[in-house]
PDB file of C-alpha atoms in Angstrom:
ATOM      1  CA  MET A   1       5.500   8.194 -23.211  1.00  0.00           C
ATOM      2  CA  ARG A   2       1.495   8.100 -23.335  1.00  0.00           C
ATOM      3  CA  VAL A   3      -0.208   9.721 -20.330  1.00  0.00           C
ATOM      4  CA  PHE A   4      -3.672   9.566 -19.456  1.00  0.00           C
ATOM      5  CA  SER A   5      -5.322  11.633 -16.766  1.00  0.00           C
ATOM      6  CA  GLY A   6      -8.955  12.518 -15.325  1.00  0.00           C
ATOM      7  CA  SER A   7     -10.983  11.080 -12.784  1.00  0.00           C
ATOM      8  CA  THR A   8     -13.082   9.881 -14.848  1.00  0.00           C
ATOM      9  CA  ARG A   9     -11.175   8.167 -17.678  1.00  0.00           C
ATOM     10  CA  ILE A  10     -12.524   8.090 -21.087  1.00  0.00           C
ATOM     11  CA  GLU A  11      -9.063   6.977 -22.986  1.00  0.00           C
ATOM     12  CA  ALA A  12      -8.540   3.458 -24.248  1.00  0.00           C
ATOM     13  CA  VAL A  13      -5.604   1.271 -22.696  1.00  0.00           C
ATOM     14  CA  ALA A  14      -4.511  -0.907 -26.098  1.00  0.00           C
ATOM     15  CA  PRO A  15      -5.331  -4.278 -25.928  1.00  0.00           C
ATOM     16  CA  ASP A  16      -2.079  -5.176 -26.092  1.00  0.00           C
ATOM     17  CA  ASP A  17      -0.393  -3.321 -23.246  1.00  0.00           C
ATOM     18  CA  ARG A  18       1.028  -5.842 -20.716  1.00  0.00           C
ATOM     19  CA  GLY A  19      -0.406  -4.321 -17.674  1.00  0.00           C
ATOM     20  CA  LEU A  20      -3.574  -5.492 -19.063  1.00  0.00           C
ATOM     21  CA  ALA A  21      -2.262  -8.791 -20.662  1.00  0.00           C
ATOM     22  CA  TYR A  22      -0.080  -9.985 -17.882  1.00  0.00           C
ATOM     23  CA  GLY A  23       0.129  -7.143 -14.630  1.00  0.00           C
ATOM     24  CA  ASP A  24       3.158  -6.503 -16.283  1.00  0.00           C
ATOM     25  CA  GLY A  25       3.608  -2.815 -14.744  1.00  0.00           C
ATOM     26  CA  LEU A  26       3.605  -0.796 -10.822  1.00  0.00           C
ATOM     27  CA  PHE A  27       1.426   1.849  -9.269  1.00  0.00           C
ATOM     28  CA  GLU A  28       1.514   4.218  -6.596  1.00  0.00           C
ATOM     29  CA  THR A  29      -1.311   5.599  -4.678  1.00  0.00           C
ATOM     30  CA  MET A  30      -0.842   8.899  -2.821  1.00  0.00           C
ATOM     31  CA  ARG A  31      -2.563  11.762  -0.897  1.00  0.00           C
ATOM     32  CA  ALA A  32      -2.337  15.424  -2.244  1.00  0.00           C
ATOM     33  CA  ALA A  33      -3.262  17.937   0.334  1.00  0.00           C
ATOM     34  CA  ARG A  34      -4.099  21.722  -1.713  1.00  0.00           C
ATOM     35  CA  GLY A  35      -3.190  19.837  -4.571  1.00  0.00           C
ATOM     36  CA  GLU A  36       0.705  18.735  -3.447  1.00  0.00           C
ATOM     37  CA  VAL A  37       1.852  15.275  -2.838  1.00  0.00           C
ATOM     38  CA  PRO A  38       3.821  15.948   0.287  1.00  0.00           C
ATOM     39  CA  TRP A  39       5.709  12.331  -0.271  1.00  0.00           C
ATOM     40  CA  TRP A  40       5.774  12.700  -4.004  1.00  0.00           C
ATOM     41  CA  ASP A  41       9.840  11.807  -3.875  1.00  0.00           C
ATOM     42  CA  ALA A  42       8.904   8.678  -1.452  1.00  0.00           C
ATOM     43  CA  HIS A  43       7.188   7.567  -4.150  1.00  0.00           C
ATOM     44  CA  CYS A  44       9.168   7.821  -6.647  1.00  0.00           C
ATOM     45  CA  GLU A  45      11.969   6.059  -5.644  1.00  0.00           C
ATOM     46  CA  ARG A  46       9.839   3.394  -4.727  1.00  0.00           C
ATOM     47  CA  LEU A  47       8.841   3.562  -8.288  1.00  0.00           C
ATOM     48  CA  GLN A  48      12.339   3.704  -9.772  1.00  0.00           C
ATOM     49  CA  ALA A  49      13.459   0.922  -7.419  1.00  0.00           C
ATOM     50  CA  GLY A  50      10.149  -1.229  -9.014  1.00  0.00           C
ATOM     51  CA  VAL A  51      11.416  -0.346 -12.619  1.00  0.00           C
ATOM     52  CA  ARG A  52      14.613  -1.290 -12.181  1.00  0.00           C
ATOM     53  CA  ARG A  53      13.756  -4.452 -10.714  1.00  0.00           C
ATOM     54  CA  LEU A  54      10.991  -5.143 -13.330  1.00  0.00           C
ATOM     55  CA  GLY A  55      13.433  -4.191 -16.148  1.00  0.00           C
ATOM     56  CA  MET A  56      11.396  -1.629 -17.183  1.00  0.00           C
ATOM     57  CA  VAL A  57      11.966   1.810 -18.826  1.00  0.00           C
ATOM     58  CA  LEU A  58      11.052   4.617 -16.398  1.00  0.00           C
ATOM     59  CA  PRO A  59       8.601   7.354 -17.900  1.00  0.00           C
ATOM     60  CA  ASP A  60       9.549  10.864 -17.363  1.00  0.00           C
ATOM     61  CA  ILE A  61       9.182  11.569 -13.857  1.00  0.00           C
ATOM     62  CA  GLY A  62       8.940  15.829 -14.301  1.00  0.00           C
ATOM     63  CA  LEU A  63       6.239  15.391 -16.693  1.00  0.00           C
ATOM     64  CA  LEU A  64       4.295  12.941 -14.695  1.00  0.00           C
ATOM     65  CA  ARG A  65       4.301  15.513 -11.712  1.00  0.00           C
ATOM     66  CA  ALA A  66       2.907  18.467 -13.931  1.00  0.00           C
ATOM     67  CA  GLU A  67       0.081  16.200 -14.981  1.00  0.00           C
ATOM     68  CA  ALA A  68      -0.545  15.359 -11.595  1.00  0.00           C
ATOM     69  CA  ALA A  69      -0.603  18.661 -10.306  1.00  0.00           C
ATOM     70  CA  ALA A  70      -2.905  19.869 -13.423  1.00  0.00           C
ATOM     71  CA  LEU A  71      -5.286  16.899 -12.583  1.00  0.00           C
ATOM     72  CA  LEU A  72      -5.222  18.112  -8.849  1.00  0.00           C
ATOM     73  CA  ALA A  73      -6.185  21.511  -9.464  1.00  0.00           C
ATOM     74  CA  GLY A  74      -5.027  22.585  -5.873  1.00  0.00           C
ATOM     75  CA  ASP A  75      -7.109  19.961  -4.342  1.00  0.00           C
ATOM     76  CA  ASP A  76      -7.340  17.431  -1.491  1.00  0.00           C
ATOM     77  CA  ALA A  77      -7.581  14.039  -3.050  1.00  0.00           C
ATOM     78  CA  VAL A  78      -5.921  10.866  -3.783  1.00  0.00           C
ATOM     79  CA  LEU A  79      -4.395  10.126  -6.661  1.00  0.00           C
ATOM     80  CA  LYS A  80      -3.413   6.994  -8.128  1.00  0.00           C
ATOM     81  CA  LEU A  81      -0.108   6.041 -10.333  1.00  0.00           C
ATOM     82  CA  ILE A  82      -0.167   3.083 -12.802  1.00  0.00           C
ATOM     83  CA  VAL A  83       2.995   2.655 -15.318  1.00  0.00           C
ATOM     84  CA  THR A  84       3.153  -0.653 -17.395  1.00  0.00           C
ATOM     85  CA  ARG A  85       5.968  -1.590 -19.669  1.00  0.00           C
ATOM     86  CA  GLY A  86       3.543  -0.596 -22.744  1.00  0.00           C
ATOM     87  CA  SER A  87       2.157  -2.115 -25.217  1.00  0.00           C
ATOM     88  CA  ASP A  88       4.152  -5.287 -26.805  1.00  0.00           C
ATOM     89  CA  GLY A  89       3.244  -8.810 -28.736  1.00  0.00           C
ATOM     90  CA  ARG A  90       1.690 -11.658 -27.566  1.00  0.00           C
ATOM     91  CA  GLY A  91       3.596 -13.718 -25.641  1.00  0.00           C
ATOM     92  CA  TYR A  92       5.753 -13.713 -21.504  1.00  0.00           C
ATOM     93  CA  ALA A  93       9.144 -12.336 -23.237  1.00  0.00           C
ATOM     94  CA  PRO A  94       9.239  -8.432 -22.097  1.00  0.00           C
ATOM     95  CA  GLU A  95      10.548  -5.739 -24.904  1.00  0.00           C
ATOM     96  CA  LEU A  96      13.325  -4.212 -22.761  1.00  0.00           C
ATOM     97  CA  THR A  97      12.933  -0.845 -24.657  1.00  0.00           C
ATOM     98  CA  ALA A  98       8.789  -0.502 -24.853  1.00  0.00           C
ATOM     99  CA  THR A  99       7.677   3.064 -24.163  1.00  0.00           C
ATOM    100  CA  PRO A 100       5.809   2.838 -21.101  1.00  0.00           C
ATOM    101  CA  THR A 101       1.979   3.784 -20.850  1.00  0.00           C
ATOM    102  CA  SER A 102       1.130   5.794 -17.366  1.00  0.00           C
ATOM    103  CA  VAL A 103      -2.159   6.652 -16.288  1.00  0.00           C
ATOM    104  CA  LEU A 104      -2.801   9.079 -13.317  1.00  0.00           C
ATOM    105  CA  SER A 105      -6.192   9.382 -11.866  1.00  0.00           C
ATOM    106  CA  ARG A 106      -7.942  11.406  -9.215  1.00  0.00           C
ATOM    107  CA  HIS A 107      -9.599   9.889  -6.298  1.00  0.00           C
ATOM    108  CA  PRO A 108     -11.765  11.077  -3.721  1.00  0.00           C
ATOM    109  CA  LEU A 109     -10.521  11.035  -0.148  1.00  0.00           C
ATOM    110  CA  PRO A 110     -11.555   7.713   1.900  1.00  0.00           C
ATOM    111  CA  PRO A 111     -14.290   8.005   4.676  1.00  0.00           C
ATOM    112  CA  THR A 112     -12.266   8.816   8.015  1.00  0.00           C
ATOM    113  CA  PRO A 113     -12.136   5.630   9.921  1.00  0.00           C
ATOM    114  CA  PRO A 114     -13.580   4.983  13.690  1.00  0.00           C
ATOM    115  CA  ALA A 115     -12.145   7.246  16.068  1.00  0.00           C
ATOM    116  CA  ALA A 116     -11.898   4.507  18.848  1.00  0.00           C
ATOM    117  CA  GLY A 117     -10.016   2.741  16.205  1.00  0.00           C
ATOM    118  CA  ILE A 118     -10.283  -0.153  13.687  1.00  0.00           C
ATOM    119  CA  ALA A 119     -11.536  -3.874  13.687  1.00  0.00           C
ATOM    120  CA  LEU A 120      -9.205  -6.301  11.942  1.00  0.00           C
ATOM    121  CA  ARG A 121     -10.093 -10.168  10.960  1.00  0.00           C
ATOM    122  CA  TRP A 122      -7.814 -12.556   9.867  1.00  0.00           C
ATOM    123  CA  CYS A 123      -7.273 -13.624   6.370  1.00  0.00           C
ATOM    124  CA  ALA A 124      -7.875 -17.352   5.093  1.00  0.00           C
ATOM    125  CA  THR A 125      -5.881 -16.226   1.628  1.00  0.00           C
ATOM    126  CA  ARG A 126      -1.918 -16.487   2.167  1.00  0.00           C
ATOM    127  CA  LEU A 127       0.576 -14.717   0.268  1.00  0.00           C
ATOM    128  CA  ALA A 128       2.783 -16.634  -1.639  1.00  0.00           C
ATOM    129  CA  LEU A 129       6.547 -16.394  -1.210  1.00  0.00           C
ATOM    130  CA  GLN A 130       7.897 -14.439  -4.470  1.00  0.00           C
ATOM    131  CA  PRO A 131      11.729 -12.913  -3.490  1.00  0.00           C
ATOM    132  CA  ALA A 132      11.919 -11.474  -6.740  1.00  0.00           C
ATOM    133  CA  LEU A 133       8.757  -9.311  -6.139  1.00  0.00           C
ATOM    134  CA  ALA A 134       8.613  -9.017  -2.904  1.00  0.00           C
ATOM    135  CA  GLY A 135       8.737  -4.776  -2.007  1.00  0.00           C
ATOM    136  CA  ILE A 136       7.528  -3.368  -4.959  1.00  0.00           C
ATOM    137  CA  LYS A 137       3.953  -2.285  -5.645  1.00  0.00           C
ATOM    138  CA  HIS A 138       3.365  -4.621  -9.026  1.00  0.00           C
ATOM    139  CA  CYS A 139       0.085  -4.506 -10.584  1.00  0.00           C
ATOM    140  CA  ASN A 140      -0.795  -8.205  -9.712  1.00  0.00           C
ATOM    141  CA  ARG A 141      -2.928  -7.763  -6.626  1.00  0.00           C
ATOM    142  CA  LEU A 142      -5.336 -11.114  -6.995  1.00  0.00           C
ATOM    143  CA  GLU A 143      -4.202 -12.198  -3.474  1.00  0.00           C
ATOM    144  CA  GLN A 144      -5.235  -9.437  -1.833  1.00  0.00           C
ATOM    145  CA  VAL A 145      -8.669  -9.093  -4.245  1.00  0.00           C
ATOM    146  CA  LEU A 146      -9.524 -12.870  -3.097  1.00  0.00           C
ATOM    147  CA  ALA A 147      -8.642 -11.818   0.916  1.00  0.00           C
ATOM    148  CA  ARG A 148     -10.642  -8.773   0.526  1.00  0.00           C
ATOM    149  CA  ALA A 149     -13.705 -10.766  -1.085  1.00  0.00           C
ATOM    150  CA  GLU A 150     -13.566 -12.945   2.364  1.00  0.00           C
ATOM    151  CA  TRP A 151     -16.237 -10.804   4.148  1.00  0.00           C
ATOM    152  CA  ASN A 152     -17.996  -9.296   1.341  1.00  0.00           C
ATOM    153  CA  ASP A 153     -20.634 -12.360   2.204  1.00  0.00           C
ATOM    154  CA  PRO A 154     -23.117 -11.524   4.287  1.00  0.00           C
ATOM    155  CA  ALA A 155     -23.160 -14.404   6.081  1.00  0.00           C
ATOM    156  CA  ALA A 156     -19.253 -14.039   6.840  1.00  0.00           C
ATOM    157  CA  ALA A 157     -18.105 -13.349  10.234  1.00  0.00           C
ATOM    158  CA  ASP A 158     -16.275 -10.341  11.492  1.00  0.00           C
ATOM    159  CA  ARG A 159     -18.365  -8.151   8.383  1.00  0.00           C
ATOM    160  CA  ASP A 160     -17.666  -5.024   9.943  1.00  0.00           C
ATOM    161  CA  ALA A 161     -14.132  -5.324   9.823  1.00  0.00           C
ATOM    162  CA  PHE A 162     -11.806  -2.514   8.411  1.00  0.00           C
ATOM    163  CA  ASP A 163      -9.184  -4.595   7.006  1.00  0.00           C
ATOM    164  CA  GLY A 164      -7.827  -8.167   7.465  1.00  0.00           C
ATOM    165  CA  LEU A 165      -4.515  -9.488   8.445  1.00  0.00           C
ATOM    166  CA  MET A 166      -2.492 -11.459   5.816  1.00  0.00           C
ATOM    167  CA  CYS A 167       0.035 -14.508   6.834  1.00  0.00           C
ATOM    168  CA  SER A 168       2.217 -15.829   4.160  1.00  0.00           C
ATOM    169  CA  THR A 169       1.959 -19.563   2.718  1.00  0.00           C
ATOM    170  CA  GLU A 170       4.554 -20.400   5.368  1.00  0.00           C
ATOM    171  CA  GLY A 171       2.568 -18.956   8.304  1.00  0.00           C
ATOM    172  CA  ASP A 172       4.100 -15.542   9.501  1.00  0.00           C
ATOM    173  CA  VAL A 173       2.354 -12.390   9.438  1.00  0.00           C
ATOM    174  CA  VAL A 174       2.869 -10.052   6.286  1.00  0.00           C
ATOM    175  CA  CYS A 175       0.204  -7.344   6.300  1.00  0.00           C
ATOM    176  CA  ALA A 176      -3.005  -6.480   5.891  1.00  0.00           C
ATOM    177  CA  THR A 177      -4.687  -6.275   2.275  1.00  0.00           C
ATOM    178  CA  ALA A 178      -4.257  -2.766   1.943  1.00  0.00           C
ATOM    179  CA  ALA A 179      -1.667  -1.431   4.483  1.00  0.00           C
ATOM    180  CA  ASN A 180       1.646  -2.530   6.641  1.00  0.00           C
ATOM    181  CA  LEU A 181       1.477  -3.392  10.293  1.00  0.00           C
ATOM    182  CA  PHE A 182       3.356  -2.618  13.344  1.00  0.00           C
ATOM    183  CA  VAL A 183       3.327  -3.834  16.760  1.00  0.00           C
ATOM    184  CA  LEU A 184       4.269  -2.995  19.931  1.00  0.00           C
ATOM    185  CA  LYS A 185       5.536  -5.601  22.778  1.00  0.00           C
ATOM    186  CA  ASN A 186       7.961  -5.508  25.482  1.00  0.00           C
ATOM    187  CA  GLY A 187       8.724  -2.016  24.831  1.00  0.00           C
ATOM    188  CA  ARG A 188       9.958  -2.502  21.073  1.00  0.00           C
ATOM    189  CA  TRP A 189       8.281  -1.799  18.154  1.00  0.00           C
ATOM    190  CA  SER A 190       8.617  -3.915  14.839  1.00  0.00           C
ATOM    191  CA  THR A 191       7.071  -4.670  11.701  1.00  0.00           C
ATOM    192  CA  PRO A 192       6.840  -7.878   9.637  1.00  0.00           C
ATOM    193  CA  THR A 193      10.024  -8.090   6.979  1.00  0.00           C
ATOM    194  CA  VAL A 194       8.986  -7.825   3.361  1.00  0.00           C
ATOM    195  CA  ASP A 195      11.927  -9.570   1.918  1.00  0.00           C
ATOM    196  CA  ARG A 196       9.659 -12.846   0.485  1.00  0.00           C
ATOM    197  CA  CYS A 197       6.475 -10.892  -0.154  1.00  0.00           C
ATOM    198  CA  GLY A 198       4.452  -8.013   0.969  1.00  0.00           C
ATOM    199  CA  VAL A 199       4.722  -3.760   0.091  1.00  0.00           C
ATOM    200  CA  ALA A 200       7.849  -2.315   1.037  1.00  0.00           C
ATOM    201  CA  GLY A 201       5.178   0.766   1.747  1.00  0.00           C
ATOM    202  CA  VAL A 202       6.080   4.694   2.124  1.00  0.00           C
ATOM    203  CA  CYS A 203       4.149   5.692   4.972  1.00  0.00           C
ATOM    204  CA  ARG A 204       5.708   1.974   6.474  1.00  0.00           C
ATOM    205  CA  ALA A 205       9.078   3.511   5.880  1.00  0.00           C
ATOM    206  CA  TRP A 206       8.209   6.377   7.342  1.00  0.00           C
ATOM    207  CA  ALA A 207       7.054   5.126  10.942  1.00  0.00           C
ATOM    208  CA  LYS A 208       9.800   2.756  10.993  1.00  0.00           C
ATOM    209  CA  ALA A 209      12.025   5.821  11.120  1.00  0.00           C
ATOM    210  CA  ALA A 210       9.812   7.950  13.238  1.00  0.00           C
ATOM    211  CA  LEU A 211       9.527   5.032  15.670  1.00  0.00           C
ATOM    212  CA  ASP A 212      12.950   3.127  15.107  1.00  0.00           C
ATOM    213  CA  ALA A 213      11.151  -0.207  14.764  1.00  0.00           C
ATOM    214  CA  GLU A 214      12.792  -3.260  13.586  1.00  0.00           C
ATOM    215  CA  GLU A 215      11.904  -5.463  10.841  1.00  0.00           C
ATOM    216  CA  THR A 216      11.431  -9.187  12.155  1.00  0.00           C
ATOM    217  CA  ARG A 217       9.309 -12.085  11.392  1.00  0.00           C
ATOM    218  CA  LEU A 218       5.881 -12.038  13.308  1.00  0.00           C
ATOM    219  CA  ASP A 219       3.450 -14.852  13.937  1.00  0.00           C
ATOM    220  CA  VAL A 220       0.022 -15.016  14.641  1.00  0.00           C
ATOM    221  CA  THR A 221       0.647 -14.997  18.491  1.00  0.00           C
ATOM    222  CA  ASP A 222       3.209 -11.894  18.533  1.00  0.00           C
ATOM    223  CA  VAL A 223       0.125  -9.986  17.006  1.00  0.00           C
ATOM    224  CA  GLU A 224      -2.462 -11.069  19.437  1.00  0.00           C
ATOM    225  CA  THR A 225      -0.374 -10.428  22.389  1.00  0.00           C
ATOM    226  CA  ALA A 226       0.876  -7.100  21.314  1.00  0.00           C
ATOM    227  CA  ASP A 227       0.556  -4.055  23.979  1.00  0.00           C
ATOM    228  CA  ALA A 228      -0.867  -2.005  20.897  1.00  0.00           C
ATOM    229  CA  VAL A 229      -0.970  -2.285  17.149  1.00  0.00           C
ATOM    230  CA  PHE A 230      -1.658  -0.355  13.872  1.00  0.00           C
ATOM    231  CA  LEU A 231      -1.750  -0.227  10.511  1.00  0.00           C
ATOM    232  CA  CYS A 232      -0.284   2.293   8.195  1.00  0.00           C
ATOM    233  CA  ASN A 233      -0.568   3.398   4.435  1.00  0.00           C
ATOM    234  CA  ALA A 234      -0.055   6.650   2.433  1.00  0.00           C
ATOM    235  CA  VAL A 235      -3.780   6.971   1.837  1.00  0.00           C
ATOM    236  CA  ARG A 236      -4.802   7.103   5.360  1.00  0.00           C
ATOM    237  CA  GLY A 237      -1.951   7.592   7.649  1.00  0.00           C
ATOM    238  CA  ILE A 238      -1.730   5.590  11.108  1.00  0.00           C
ATOM    239  CA  LEU A 239      -4.603   3.859  11.981  1.00  0.00           C
ATOM    240  CA  PRO A 240      -4.972   2.391  15.489  1.00  0.00           C
ATOM    241  CA  VAL A 241      -6.232  -0.694  15.738  1.00  0.00           C
ATOM    242  CA  ALA A 242      -9.005  -1.694  18.548  1.00  0.00           C
ATOM    243  CA  ARG A 243     -10.009  -5.170  18.022  1.00  0.00           C
ATOM    244  CA  LEU A 244      -8.696  -8.233  16.306  1.00  0.00           C
ATOM    245  CA  GLY A 245     -11.223 -10.562  16.732  1.00  0.00           C
ATOM    246  CA  ALA A 246     -11.731 -11.673  20.119  1.00  0.00           C
ATOM    247  CA  ARG A 247      -8.682  -9.725  20.909  1.00  0.00           C
ATOM    248  CA  GLN A 248      -9.538  -5.638  22.000  1.00  0.00           C
ATOM    249  CA  TRP A 249      -6.675  -2.640  22.796  1.00  0.00           C
ATOM    250  CA  LEU A 250      -7.616   0.649  24.632  1.00  0.00           C
ATOM    251  CA  PRO A 251      -5.800   3.414  22.638  1.00  0.00           C
ATOM    252  CA  HIS A 252      -2.282   3.717  23.110  1.00  0.00           C
ATOM    253  CA  PRO A 253      -0.367   6.931  24.178  1.00  0.00           C
ATOM    254  CA  GLN A 254       2.517   5.976  21.545  1.00  0.00           C
ATOM    255  CA  VAL A 255       0.681   5.844  18.567  1.00  0.00           C
ATOM    256  CA  ALA A 256      -1.512   8.733  19.606  1.00  0.00           C
ATOM    257  CA  ALA A 257       2.378  10.596  19.626  1.00  0.00           C
ATOM    258  CA  LEU A 258       2.810   9.101  16.280  1.00  0.00           C
ATOM    259  CA  ARG A 259       0.022  10.229  14.552  1.00  0.00           C
ATOM    260  CA  ALA A 260       0.837  13.624  15.798  1.00  0.00           C
ATOM    261  CA  GLN A 261       4.204  13.537  14.641  1.00  0.00           C
ATOM    262  CA  LEU A 262       2.827  12.340  11.133  1.00  0.00           C
ATOM    263  CA  ALA A 263       0.145  15.212  11.170  1.00  0.00           C
ATOM    264  CA  SER A 264       3.630  17.909  11.884  1.00  0.00           C
ATOM    265  CA  ASN A 265       5.068  16.207   8.898  1.00  0.00           C
ATOM    266  CA  HIS A 266       2.024  15.631   6.126  1.00  0.00           C
ATOM    267  CA  PRO A 267      -0.310  18.519   5.949  1.00  0.00           C
ATOM    268  CA  ALA A 268      -3.037  15.752   4.613  1.00  0.00           C
ATOM    269  CA  PHE A 269      -3.171  14.156   8.146  1.00  0.00           C
ATOM    270  CA  ILE A 270      -3.672  16.746  10.373  1.00  0.00           C
ATOM    271  CA  ALA A 271      -6.516  15.945  12.822  1.00  0.00           C
TER     272      ALA A 271
END
């Protein structure tokens, strides 16, 4: 196993690495507090599930954790881990026993989102249905790249949006470009199923259990008529939504309570 680490990476990944050539790999983006990753085990469980799904060799998790601790050096930071199948010859047929390439990198914490809640927009780019890849965090994120580019244009509507919501090609709402979605309606929390596309987020799993939320198919109307909406991911935690297009929401006590509960569970999200 090869392990590269550094906040400024100067090591070279082999030109025939399948992660570079085909996106044949997985990644995890983690929030660290004082050099520790509180959800390390949850991230590793998802990584292991992805490795099994893709038929890859699992890297040495113990070595990766030691490298991560050295890289973080006791600081608050964002830690990214990329695991690819490794180097192989040209062609799609994978070498099932190839030595994986693991890349660890450290990044600054993201800016603090607006205290009053974030603004969202709808994305025109749709997510293709592919159950074989649904749920895992694989390295092909071109749909999200295209979606996020939609409001880079200075003339774009909702250019101030924090994130955008994405639907599948069949029209059901799946997620934001970089977060999972939860909505409150008729006293019940729900989150989109990710059995055909989308990522089963680590923070999503925590919030789903904390809220006893159901997984279901949601359409655009379900979101726009919800009583409360929030996004979540493992780096930013719980993000209350204040606006989606013309629809606006006031701060909701259940979302505030969930953020407080998360702060007691994960020291990086203490307000």
